[in-house]
XYZ file of C-alpha atoms in Angstrom:
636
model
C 104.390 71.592 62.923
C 107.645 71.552 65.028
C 107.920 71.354 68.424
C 108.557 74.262 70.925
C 109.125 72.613 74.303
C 112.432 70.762 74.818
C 114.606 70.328 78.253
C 116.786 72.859 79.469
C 120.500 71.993 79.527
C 122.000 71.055 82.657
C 124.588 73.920 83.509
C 120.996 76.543 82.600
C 119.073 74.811 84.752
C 121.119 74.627 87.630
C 121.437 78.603 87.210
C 117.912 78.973 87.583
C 117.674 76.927 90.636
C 120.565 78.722 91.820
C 118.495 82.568 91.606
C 115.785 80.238 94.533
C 119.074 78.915 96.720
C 122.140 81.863 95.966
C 120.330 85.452 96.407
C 123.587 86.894 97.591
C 126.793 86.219 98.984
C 125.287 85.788 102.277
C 123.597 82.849 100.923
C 126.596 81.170 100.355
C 127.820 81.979 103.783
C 124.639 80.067 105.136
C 124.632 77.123 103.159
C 128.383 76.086 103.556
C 128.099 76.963 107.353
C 125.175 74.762 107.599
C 127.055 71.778 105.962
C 130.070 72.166 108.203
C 127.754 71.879 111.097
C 125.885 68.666 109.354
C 129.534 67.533 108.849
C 129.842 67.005 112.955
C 132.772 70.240 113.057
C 133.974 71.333 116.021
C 135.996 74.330 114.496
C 134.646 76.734 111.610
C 136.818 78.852 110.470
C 134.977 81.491 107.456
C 137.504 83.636 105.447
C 135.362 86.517 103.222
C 137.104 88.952 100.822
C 135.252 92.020 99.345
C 131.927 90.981 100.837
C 131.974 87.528 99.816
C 131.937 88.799 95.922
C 135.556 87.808 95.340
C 135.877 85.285 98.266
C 133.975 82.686 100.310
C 135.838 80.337 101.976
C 134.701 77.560 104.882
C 137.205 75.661 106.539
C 136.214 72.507 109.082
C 137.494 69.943 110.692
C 134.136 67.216 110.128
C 134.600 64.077 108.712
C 135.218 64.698 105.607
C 133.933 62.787 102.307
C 135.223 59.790 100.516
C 136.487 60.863 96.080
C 133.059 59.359 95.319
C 131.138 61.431 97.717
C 132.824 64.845 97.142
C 131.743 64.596 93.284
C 128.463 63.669 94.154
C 127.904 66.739 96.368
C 127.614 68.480 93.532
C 125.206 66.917 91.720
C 121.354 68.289 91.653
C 118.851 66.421 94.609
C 122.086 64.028 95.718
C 122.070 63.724 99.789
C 123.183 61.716 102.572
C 120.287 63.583 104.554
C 117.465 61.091 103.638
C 116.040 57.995 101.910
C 112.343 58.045 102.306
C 109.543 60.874 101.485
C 109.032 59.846 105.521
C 112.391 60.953 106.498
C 111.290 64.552 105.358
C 109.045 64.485 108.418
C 112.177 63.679 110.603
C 114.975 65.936 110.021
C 117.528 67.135 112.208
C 119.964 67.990 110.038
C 120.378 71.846 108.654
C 120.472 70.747 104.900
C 119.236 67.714 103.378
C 117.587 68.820 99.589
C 120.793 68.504 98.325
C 120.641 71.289 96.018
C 122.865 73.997 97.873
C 126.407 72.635 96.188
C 125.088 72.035 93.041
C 123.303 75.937 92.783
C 126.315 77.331 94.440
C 129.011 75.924 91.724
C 126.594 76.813 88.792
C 127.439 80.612 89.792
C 130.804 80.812 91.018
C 134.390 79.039 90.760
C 134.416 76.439 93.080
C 137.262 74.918 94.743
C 137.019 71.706 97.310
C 139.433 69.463 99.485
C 138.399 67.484 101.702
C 139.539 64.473 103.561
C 137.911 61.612 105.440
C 139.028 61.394 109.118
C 140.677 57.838 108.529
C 142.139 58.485 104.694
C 145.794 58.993 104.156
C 145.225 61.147 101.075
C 142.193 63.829 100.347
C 140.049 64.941 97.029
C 140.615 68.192 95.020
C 137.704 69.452 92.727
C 137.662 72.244 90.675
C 134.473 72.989 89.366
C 133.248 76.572 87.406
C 129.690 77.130 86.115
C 128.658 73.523 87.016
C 131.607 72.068 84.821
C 134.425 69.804 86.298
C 137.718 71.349 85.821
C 139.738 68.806 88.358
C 139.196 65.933 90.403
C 142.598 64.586 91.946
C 144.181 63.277 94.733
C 145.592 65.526 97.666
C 147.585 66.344 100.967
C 145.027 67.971 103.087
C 143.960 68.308 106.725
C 141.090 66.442 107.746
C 137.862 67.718 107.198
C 136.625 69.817 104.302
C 137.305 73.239 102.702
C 135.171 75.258 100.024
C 136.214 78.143 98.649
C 133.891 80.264 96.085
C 135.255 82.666 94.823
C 133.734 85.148 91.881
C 130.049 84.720 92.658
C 128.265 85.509 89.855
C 130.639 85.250 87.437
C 128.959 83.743 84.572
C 125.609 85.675 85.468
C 126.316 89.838 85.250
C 122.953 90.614 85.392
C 123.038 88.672 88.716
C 126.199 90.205 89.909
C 125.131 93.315 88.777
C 122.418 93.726 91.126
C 124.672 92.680 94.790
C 125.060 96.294 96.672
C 128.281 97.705 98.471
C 130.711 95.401 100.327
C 129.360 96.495 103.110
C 125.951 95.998 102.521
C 126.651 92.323 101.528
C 128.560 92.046 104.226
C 125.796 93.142 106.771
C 124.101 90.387 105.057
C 126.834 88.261 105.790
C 127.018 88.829 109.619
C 123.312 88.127 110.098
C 123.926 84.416 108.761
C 126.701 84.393 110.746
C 124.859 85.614 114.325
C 122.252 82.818 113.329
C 124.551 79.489 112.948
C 126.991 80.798 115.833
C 123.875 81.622 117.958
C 122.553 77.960 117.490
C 125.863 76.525 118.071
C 127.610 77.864 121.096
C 129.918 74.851 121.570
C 131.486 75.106 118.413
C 134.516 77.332 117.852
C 134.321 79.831 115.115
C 136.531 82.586 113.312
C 135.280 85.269 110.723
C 138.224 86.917 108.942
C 137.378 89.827 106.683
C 139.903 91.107 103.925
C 142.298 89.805 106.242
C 141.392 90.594 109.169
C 140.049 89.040 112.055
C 136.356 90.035 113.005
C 135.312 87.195 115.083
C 136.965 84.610 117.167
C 134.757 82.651 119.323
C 135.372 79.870 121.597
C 133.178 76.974 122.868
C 131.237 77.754 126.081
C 127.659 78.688 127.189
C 125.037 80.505 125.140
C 124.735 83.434 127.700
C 128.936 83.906 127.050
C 128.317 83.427 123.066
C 125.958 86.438 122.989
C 127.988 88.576 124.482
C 131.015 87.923 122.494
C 129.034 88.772 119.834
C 127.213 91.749 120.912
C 128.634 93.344 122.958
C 130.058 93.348 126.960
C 126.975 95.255 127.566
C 124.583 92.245 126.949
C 126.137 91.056 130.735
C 123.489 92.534 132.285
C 121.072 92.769 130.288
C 119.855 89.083 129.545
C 117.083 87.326 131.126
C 117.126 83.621 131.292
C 113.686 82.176 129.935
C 112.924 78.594 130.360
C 110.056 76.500 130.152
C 109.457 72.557 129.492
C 106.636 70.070 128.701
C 106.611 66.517 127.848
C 106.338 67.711 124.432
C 108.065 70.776 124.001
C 110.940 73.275 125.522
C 111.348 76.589 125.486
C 114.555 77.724 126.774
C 117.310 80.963 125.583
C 117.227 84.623 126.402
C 115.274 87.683 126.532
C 116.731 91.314 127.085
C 115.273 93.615 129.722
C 112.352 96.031 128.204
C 115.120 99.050 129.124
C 117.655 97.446 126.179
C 115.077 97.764 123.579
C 115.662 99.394 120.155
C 114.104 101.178 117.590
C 115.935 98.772 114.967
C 115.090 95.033 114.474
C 117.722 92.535 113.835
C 118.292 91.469 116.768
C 115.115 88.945 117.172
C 116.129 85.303 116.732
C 114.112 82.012 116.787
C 115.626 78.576 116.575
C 113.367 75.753 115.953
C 115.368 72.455 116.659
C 118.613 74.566 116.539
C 117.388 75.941 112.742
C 116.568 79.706 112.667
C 113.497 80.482 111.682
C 110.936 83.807 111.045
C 107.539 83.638 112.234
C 105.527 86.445 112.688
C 102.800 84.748 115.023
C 105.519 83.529 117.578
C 107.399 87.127 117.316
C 103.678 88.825 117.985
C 103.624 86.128 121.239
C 106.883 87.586 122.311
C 105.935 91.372 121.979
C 102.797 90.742 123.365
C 104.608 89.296 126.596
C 105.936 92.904 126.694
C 103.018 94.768 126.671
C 102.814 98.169 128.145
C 106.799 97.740 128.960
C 108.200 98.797 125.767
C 108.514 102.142 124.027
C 106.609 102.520 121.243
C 108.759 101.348 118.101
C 111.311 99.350 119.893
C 112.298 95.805 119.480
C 113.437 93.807 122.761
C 116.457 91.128 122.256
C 115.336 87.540 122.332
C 117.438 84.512 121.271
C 114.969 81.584 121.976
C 115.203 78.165 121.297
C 112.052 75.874 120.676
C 112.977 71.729 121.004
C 110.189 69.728 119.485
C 109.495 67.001 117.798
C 110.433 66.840 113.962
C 107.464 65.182 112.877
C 105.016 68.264 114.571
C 106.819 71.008 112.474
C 107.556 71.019 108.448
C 110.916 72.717 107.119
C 110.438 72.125 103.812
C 108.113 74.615 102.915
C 110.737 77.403 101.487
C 113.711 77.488 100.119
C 116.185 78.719 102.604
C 114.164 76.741 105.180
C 113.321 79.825 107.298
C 109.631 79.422 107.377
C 107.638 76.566 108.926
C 104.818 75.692 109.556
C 103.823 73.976 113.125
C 101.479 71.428 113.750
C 99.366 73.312 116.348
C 100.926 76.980 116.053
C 98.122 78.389 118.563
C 99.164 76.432 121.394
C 102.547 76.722 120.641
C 101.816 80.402 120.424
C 99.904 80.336 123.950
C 103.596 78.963 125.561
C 105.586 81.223 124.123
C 103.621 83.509 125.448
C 103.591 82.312 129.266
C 107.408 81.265 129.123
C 108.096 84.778 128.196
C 106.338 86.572 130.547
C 106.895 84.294 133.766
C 110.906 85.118 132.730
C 109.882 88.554 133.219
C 107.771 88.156 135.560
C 110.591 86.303 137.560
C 113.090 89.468 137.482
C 110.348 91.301 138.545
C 109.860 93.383 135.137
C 106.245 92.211 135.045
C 103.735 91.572 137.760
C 102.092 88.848 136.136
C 102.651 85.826 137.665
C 103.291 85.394 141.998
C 106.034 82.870 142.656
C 105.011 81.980 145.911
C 101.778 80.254 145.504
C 101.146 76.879 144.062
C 101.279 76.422 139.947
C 99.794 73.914 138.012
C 102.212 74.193 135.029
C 100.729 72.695 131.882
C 102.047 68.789 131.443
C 101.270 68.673 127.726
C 101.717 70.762 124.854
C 97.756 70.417 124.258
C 97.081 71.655 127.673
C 98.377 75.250 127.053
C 95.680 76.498 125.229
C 93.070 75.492 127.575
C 95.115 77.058 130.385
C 94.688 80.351 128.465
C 91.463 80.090 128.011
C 90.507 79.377 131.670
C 89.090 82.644 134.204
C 91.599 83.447 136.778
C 89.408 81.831 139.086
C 89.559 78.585 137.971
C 91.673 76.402 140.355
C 93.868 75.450 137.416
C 94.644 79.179 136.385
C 98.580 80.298 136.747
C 96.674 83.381 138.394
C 94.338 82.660 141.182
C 91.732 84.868 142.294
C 93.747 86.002 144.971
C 95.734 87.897 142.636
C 93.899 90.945 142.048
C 96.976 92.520 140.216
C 97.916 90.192 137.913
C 94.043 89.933 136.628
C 93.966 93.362 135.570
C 97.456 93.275 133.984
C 96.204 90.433 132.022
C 92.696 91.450 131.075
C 94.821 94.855 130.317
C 96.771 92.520 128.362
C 94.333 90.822 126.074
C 92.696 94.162 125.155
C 95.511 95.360 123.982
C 96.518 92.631 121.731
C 93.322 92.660 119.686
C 94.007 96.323 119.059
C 98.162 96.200 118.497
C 97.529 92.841 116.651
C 98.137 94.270 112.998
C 100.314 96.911 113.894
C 103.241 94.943 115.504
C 102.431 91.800 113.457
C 103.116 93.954 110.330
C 105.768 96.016 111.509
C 107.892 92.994 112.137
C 108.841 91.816 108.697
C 107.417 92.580 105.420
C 108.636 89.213 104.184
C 107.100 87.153 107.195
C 103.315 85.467 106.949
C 100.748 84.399 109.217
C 100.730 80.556 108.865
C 97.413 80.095 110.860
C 94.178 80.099 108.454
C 91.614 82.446 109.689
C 88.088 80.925 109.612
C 84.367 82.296 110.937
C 84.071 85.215 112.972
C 87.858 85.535 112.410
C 87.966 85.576 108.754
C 84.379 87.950 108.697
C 86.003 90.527 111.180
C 89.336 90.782 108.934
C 87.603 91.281 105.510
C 85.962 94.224 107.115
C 89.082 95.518 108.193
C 89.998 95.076 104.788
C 87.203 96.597 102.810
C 87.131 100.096 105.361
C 91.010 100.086 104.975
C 90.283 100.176 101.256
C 88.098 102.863 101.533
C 90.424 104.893 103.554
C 92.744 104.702 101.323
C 90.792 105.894 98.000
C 89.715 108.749 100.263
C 93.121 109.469 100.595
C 94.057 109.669 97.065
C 90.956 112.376 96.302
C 92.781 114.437 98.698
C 96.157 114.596 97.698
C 96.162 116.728 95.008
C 94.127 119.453 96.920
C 96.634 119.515 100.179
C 99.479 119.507 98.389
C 98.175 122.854 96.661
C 97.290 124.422 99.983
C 101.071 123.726 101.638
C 102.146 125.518 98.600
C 99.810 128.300 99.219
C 100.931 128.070 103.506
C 104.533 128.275 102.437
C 104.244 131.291 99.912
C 102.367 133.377 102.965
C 104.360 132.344 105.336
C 107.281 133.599 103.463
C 105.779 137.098 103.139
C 104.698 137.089 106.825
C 107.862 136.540 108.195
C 110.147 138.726 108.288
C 112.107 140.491 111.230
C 109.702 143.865 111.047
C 106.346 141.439 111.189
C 104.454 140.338 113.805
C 106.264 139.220 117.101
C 106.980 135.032 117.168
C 105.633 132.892 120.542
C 106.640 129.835 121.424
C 103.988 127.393 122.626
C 104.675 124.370 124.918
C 108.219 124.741 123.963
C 107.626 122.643 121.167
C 105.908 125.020 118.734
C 106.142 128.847 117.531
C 103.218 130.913 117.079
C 102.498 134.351 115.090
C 99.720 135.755 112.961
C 99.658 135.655 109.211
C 97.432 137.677 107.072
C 95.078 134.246 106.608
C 95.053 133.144 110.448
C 97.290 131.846 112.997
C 101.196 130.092 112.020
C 102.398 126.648 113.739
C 105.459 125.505 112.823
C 106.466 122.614 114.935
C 110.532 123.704 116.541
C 111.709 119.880 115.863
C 110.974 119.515 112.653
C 112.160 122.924 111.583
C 115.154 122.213 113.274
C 115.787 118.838 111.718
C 115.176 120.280 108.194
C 117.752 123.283 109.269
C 120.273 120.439 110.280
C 119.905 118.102 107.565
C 120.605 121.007 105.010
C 123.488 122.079 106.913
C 124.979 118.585 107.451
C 124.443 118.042 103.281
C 126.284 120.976 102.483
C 129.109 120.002 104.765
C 129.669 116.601 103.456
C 129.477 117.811 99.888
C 131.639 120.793 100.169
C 134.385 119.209 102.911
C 134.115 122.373 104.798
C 133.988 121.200 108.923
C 133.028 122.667 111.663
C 134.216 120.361 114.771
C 134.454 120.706 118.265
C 137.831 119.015 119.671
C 136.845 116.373 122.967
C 138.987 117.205 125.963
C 139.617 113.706 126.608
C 139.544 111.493 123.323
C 136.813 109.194 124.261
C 137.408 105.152 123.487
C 134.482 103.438 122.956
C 133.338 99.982 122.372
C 130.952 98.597 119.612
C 130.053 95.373 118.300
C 131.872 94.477 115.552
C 128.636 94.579 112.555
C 128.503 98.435 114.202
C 131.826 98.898 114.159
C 132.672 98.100 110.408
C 129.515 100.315 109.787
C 130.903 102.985 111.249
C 134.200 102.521 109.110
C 132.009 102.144 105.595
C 130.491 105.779 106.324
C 133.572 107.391 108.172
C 134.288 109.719 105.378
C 131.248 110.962 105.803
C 131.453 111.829 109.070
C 135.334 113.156 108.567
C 133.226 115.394 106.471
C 130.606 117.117 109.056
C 133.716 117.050 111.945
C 134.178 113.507 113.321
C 137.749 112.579 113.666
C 137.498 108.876 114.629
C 140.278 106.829 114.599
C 139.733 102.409 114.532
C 141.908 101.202 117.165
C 143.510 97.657 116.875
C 141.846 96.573 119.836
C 138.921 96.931 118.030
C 137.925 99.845 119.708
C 137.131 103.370 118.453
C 139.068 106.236 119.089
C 136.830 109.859 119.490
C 138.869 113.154 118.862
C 136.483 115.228 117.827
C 132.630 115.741 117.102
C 130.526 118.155 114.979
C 129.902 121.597 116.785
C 126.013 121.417 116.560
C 126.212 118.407 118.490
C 126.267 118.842 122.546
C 126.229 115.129 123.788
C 128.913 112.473 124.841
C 130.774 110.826 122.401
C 129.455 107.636 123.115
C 125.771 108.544 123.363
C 126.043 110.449 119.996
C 127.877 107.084 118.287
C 125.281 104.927 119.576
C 122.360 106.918 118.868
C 123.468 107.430 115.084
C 124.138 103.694 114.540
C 120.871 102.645 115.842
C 118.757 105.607 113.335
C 121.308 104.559 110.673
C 120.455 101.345 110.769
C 116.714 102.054 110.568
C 117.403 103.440 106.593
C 120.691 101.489 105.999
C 118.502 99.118 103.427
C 116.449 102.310 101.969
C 118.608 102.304 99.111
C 116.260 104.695 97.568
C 118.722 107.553 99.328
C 122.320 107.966 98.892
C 124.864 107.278 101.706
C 125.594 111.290 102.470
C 121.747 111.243 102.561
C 121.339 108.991 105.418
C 124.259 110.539 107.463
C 122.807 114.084 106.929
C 119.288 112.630 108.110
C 120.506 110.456 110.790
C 123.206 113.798 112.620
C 119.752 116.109 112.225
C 117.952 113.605 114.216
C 120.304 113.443 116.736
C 120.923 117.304 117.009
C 117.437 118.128 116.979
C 117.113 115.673 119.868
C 119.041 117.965 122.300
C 116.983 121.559 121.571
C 116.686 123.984 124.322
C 113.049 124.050 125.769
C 113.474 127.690 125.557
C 114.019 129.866 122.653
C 115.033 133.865 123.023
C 112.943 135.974 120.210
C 116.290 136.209 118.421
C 116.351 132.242 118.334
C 113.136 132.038 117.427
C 113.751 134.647 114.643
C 116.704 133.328 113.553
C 115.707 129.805 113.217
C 112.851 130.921 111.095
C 114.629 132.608 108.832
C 116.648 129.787 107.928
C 113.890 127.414 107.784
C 112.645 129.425 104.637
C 116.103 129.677 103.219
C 116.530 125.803 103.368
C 115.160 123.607 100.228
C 111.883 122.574 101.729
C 110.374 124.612 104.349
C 107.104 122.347 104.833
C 108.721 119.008 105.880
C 111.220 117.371 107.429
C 113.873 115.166 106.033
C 111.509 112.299 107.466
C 108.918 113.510 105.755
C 107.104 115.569 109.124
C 105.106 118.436 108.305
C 106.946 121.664 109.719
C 104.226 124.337 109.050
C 100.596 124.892 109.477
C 98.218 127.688 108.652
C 94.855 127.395 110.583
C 92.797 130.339 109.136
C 90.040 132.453 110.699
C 87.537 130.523 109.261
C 88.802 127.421 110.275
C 89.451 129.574 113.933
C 85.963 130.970 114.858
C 83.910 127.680 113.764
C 85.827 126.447 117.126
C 83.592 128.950 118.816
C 80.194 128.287 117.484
């Protein structure tokens, strides 16, 4: 009988660890980033071609490694990070499995110099598919540069399966925002195909931000700031008016490492209550010190999930240091600055501060503050009942890290069972409704038509007429969308424009990740009567808009970059798909309240000439039928 297990070679085995470590060019980005910062740089400079497919390449000015060191850096598990299983429990340091080198150069062609700060001559290493090509002495700067280049070369199925350069490069920016976000006083440059996206200089968080979102982030930003023996919150929230309908824009830093954690973002939002629209996402860039041995990194690969020693208290200040900041700036009437406080000494003590009636002497609201009680009984009702619905609309990827347990885990099971049973109700129904908006459509086809009966319009958001059946609703925004989003389509795909010239060609300013958006889908938008033009300056240039849209050329930029955005990853649509869907939106938004009968008429007529009179490109039901039956059992 022969044997069937045997050990993996080395170069297959570092591929597979590279598909935990290397997802995507942004990966790369992250990890080198991460050891330039671990190298003690003070200047990053990170050159991308193509998306980072053909080119990564991280230049710093650190200390550099010794021959010895640089060829070690490669190898699987090999780190100057730590000694001891104990030390795992005490790191600063960004990296320290010492597998990020090793996965990267078993995918791509790898190319190193690097220099020690006090060495006359540097190291050169060549290394492709986890094979050394070169290893030789060199003139170099001090410091260390790493360039990748052909990611995924030896893997196609990998490479295969990376989308548009300007999807990876989306990617690419978010890694970016995080490491320059946690490390204002370091200088760093992003060049892209040549060109420079990014060049920013040491100085203060509030002036990093802004250089990287936007001017407009000047006035929006809230300091927040709060500090125990044991633990300090301390960053920046955005005002509730800044809020948008697309996440991204949501960052954590635990020790100067971003992280993701649902329970702390819920803490955040909850701070918010009641200020927000529904669906929008405030800006927060927050920054939790604490010490390494209460939280554990080393729970997933790219070190973006941890787990906290005691993540309800932690949880319970967030919460207060969030919406004191508010509260401070007046946004929130939850806390009164003018009486005494009894902040919390200890980490420990939060909890029980929480838990405490406002008329305990120890409260941070008295009894004298009638307001602020109701706002923050107001405030725990409401997070029982939006609990699941922001938790889970945060991130799909993102889990709760706190075990539930009695009453807890009892009252969730339910929720879990009758959410079940919802849900198999659904299904039995499916099959029947989707006959009956077949059977709407087809008599609201042969209803319609300019000799039938006369059309209403109800609450100028809905027209009514009689059918043979019962009574017609079609809802005006949805019908209008659909008309739109048909119209836009056949534009793009047919290059015939219809665009209104601007009197004055409008400049406008975006951040640069909106900006290079807007150049990916420009064509497009050429298409439907755009004529944009990318100024060096890095602003963009507004000649002209499509006709159907009556806005400023700013508003109707901004607007379609933030509902872009929303489906930019739905990749289930084609681009011309999601710029059809996203203009409807936006021209839909700006309806007259009133409609003429001729309007009314007219825009019914083409909603039954477009490809799917019963929804909306998001998927909104446009028509209803209630018939008479359905009409006089309201009167019984």
């Amino acid at each position: 009988m022969t044997d069937r297990i045997r050990l993996l070679p080395d170069n297959i085995a570092n591929q597979i660890a590279a598909g935990e470590v290397v997802q995507r060019p942004a990966s790369v980005v992250k990890e080198l980033l991460e050891n330039a910062i671990d190298a003690e740089a003070t200047h990053i400079k990170l050159i991308v071609k193509d998306g980072g497919k053909s080119l990564i390449h991280v230049i710093d000015n650190g200390i550099g490694m010794s021959p010895n060191d640089a060829r070690m850096s490669f190898e699987r598990h090999a780190t100057s990070k730590i000694k001891h299983a104990d030390d795992l429990f005490r790191i600063r340091t960004m990296g320290f499995r010492g597998e990020a080198l090793a996965s990267i150069a078993a995918v791509a062609q790898v190319e190193m110099k690097t220099r020690l700060r006090d060495a006359d001559l540097g190291t050169l290493l060549r290394i492709e598919g986890s094979e050394l090509i070169t290893q030789e002495e060199v003139i170099c700067p001090e410091g260390t540069s790493i360039a990748v280049k052909n990611l995924f070369f030896n893997v196609p199925a990998r490479r295969k399966f990376l989308k548009s350069n300007a999807v990876e490069m989306q990617h690419i920016f978010q890694e970016f925002y995080r490491v320059a976000l946690a490390h204002p006083s370091i200088h760093f440059e992003l060049h892209h195909n040549q060109v420079e996206v990014y060049n920013l200089h040491p100085g203060k968080l509030s002036r990093r931000i802004v250089d990287l979102f936007g001017k407009q982030y000047r006035q929006l930003l809230i300091p927040c700031k709060e500090e125990t023996p044991t633990v300090k919150i301390h960053g920046y929230i955005g005002t509730p008016q800044q809020a948008k309908k697309t996440r991204g824009e949501q960052f954590f830093f635990v020790n100067k490492r971003f992280i993701k954690h649902g329970y702390l973002h819920h803490a955040v939002m909850q701070a918010y209550a009641d200020t927000l629209l529904e669906g929008t996402y405030p800006f927060y860039c927050l920054f939790i010190d604490i010490d390494p041995e209460q939280v554990d990194v080393n729970v997933h690969p790219t070190k973006t999930e941890v787990k906290f020693e005691d993540e309800r208290t932690l949880y319970a200040f967030m919460l207060t240091a969030v919406q004191r900041a508010l509260a401070t700036h007046h946004i929130k009437p939850s806390l009164d600055f003018e009486i005494s406080i009894n902040f919390p000494e200890s980490l420990s003590d939060v909890r029980s501060l929480h838990n405490k009636k406002p008329s305990e002497p120890g409260s941070l609201a008295s009894s004298r503050q009638s307001e602020s009680q109701d706002f923050q009984s107001k405030q725990s009702k409401q997070a029982s009942k939006d609990w699941k619905r922001l938790f889970e609309d945060f991130e799909a990827e993102q889990t709760l890290n706190i075990p539930l347990e009695g009453e807890e885990l009892e009252l969730f099971q339910k929720m879990q069972q009758r959410e079940q049973e919802q849900q198999k109700s659904k299904v039995i129904k499916v099959s029947s409704r989707l006959n009956q908006i077949e059977d709407e459509e087809e008599e609201a086809k042969q209803a319609l038509s300019p000799e039938s009966q006369p059309v209403f319009q109800l609450h100028e958001q809905y027209l009514v007429s009689q059918v043979k059946s019962g009574l017609l609703l079609i809802n005006i925004k949805a019908a209008k969308q659909r008309i739109l989003y048909d119209r836009f389509l056949q534009q793009i795909r047919s290059g015939k424009r219809f665009a209104q010239q601007v009197l004055f060609p409008a400049r406008i300013s975006l951040p640069t990740a909106d900006r290079t958006l807007l150049q990916e889908i420009s064509p497009q938008l050429q298409q439907v009567g755009f004529e944009l033009e990318f100024l060096q300056s890095g602003e963009v240039l507004v000649r002209s808009v499509p006709s159907d849209l009556q806005d400023e050329p700013q508003h109707i930029l901004e607007f379609f970059l933030e509902q872009y955005k929303q489906m930019h990853n739905d990749f289930s649509l084609a681009q011309d798909e999601k710029v059809a869907r996203t203009l409807a939106a936006r021209a839909a938004h700006r309806l007259p309240k009133r409609l003429s009968q001729e309007e009314m008429q007219s825009m019914i007529a083409q909603l039954f000439a477009s490809s799917n009179p019963n929804f909306s490109p998001y998927g909104e039901r446009i028509l209803v039928i209630l018939d008479a039956q359905q009409i006089a059992a309201m009167f019984e």
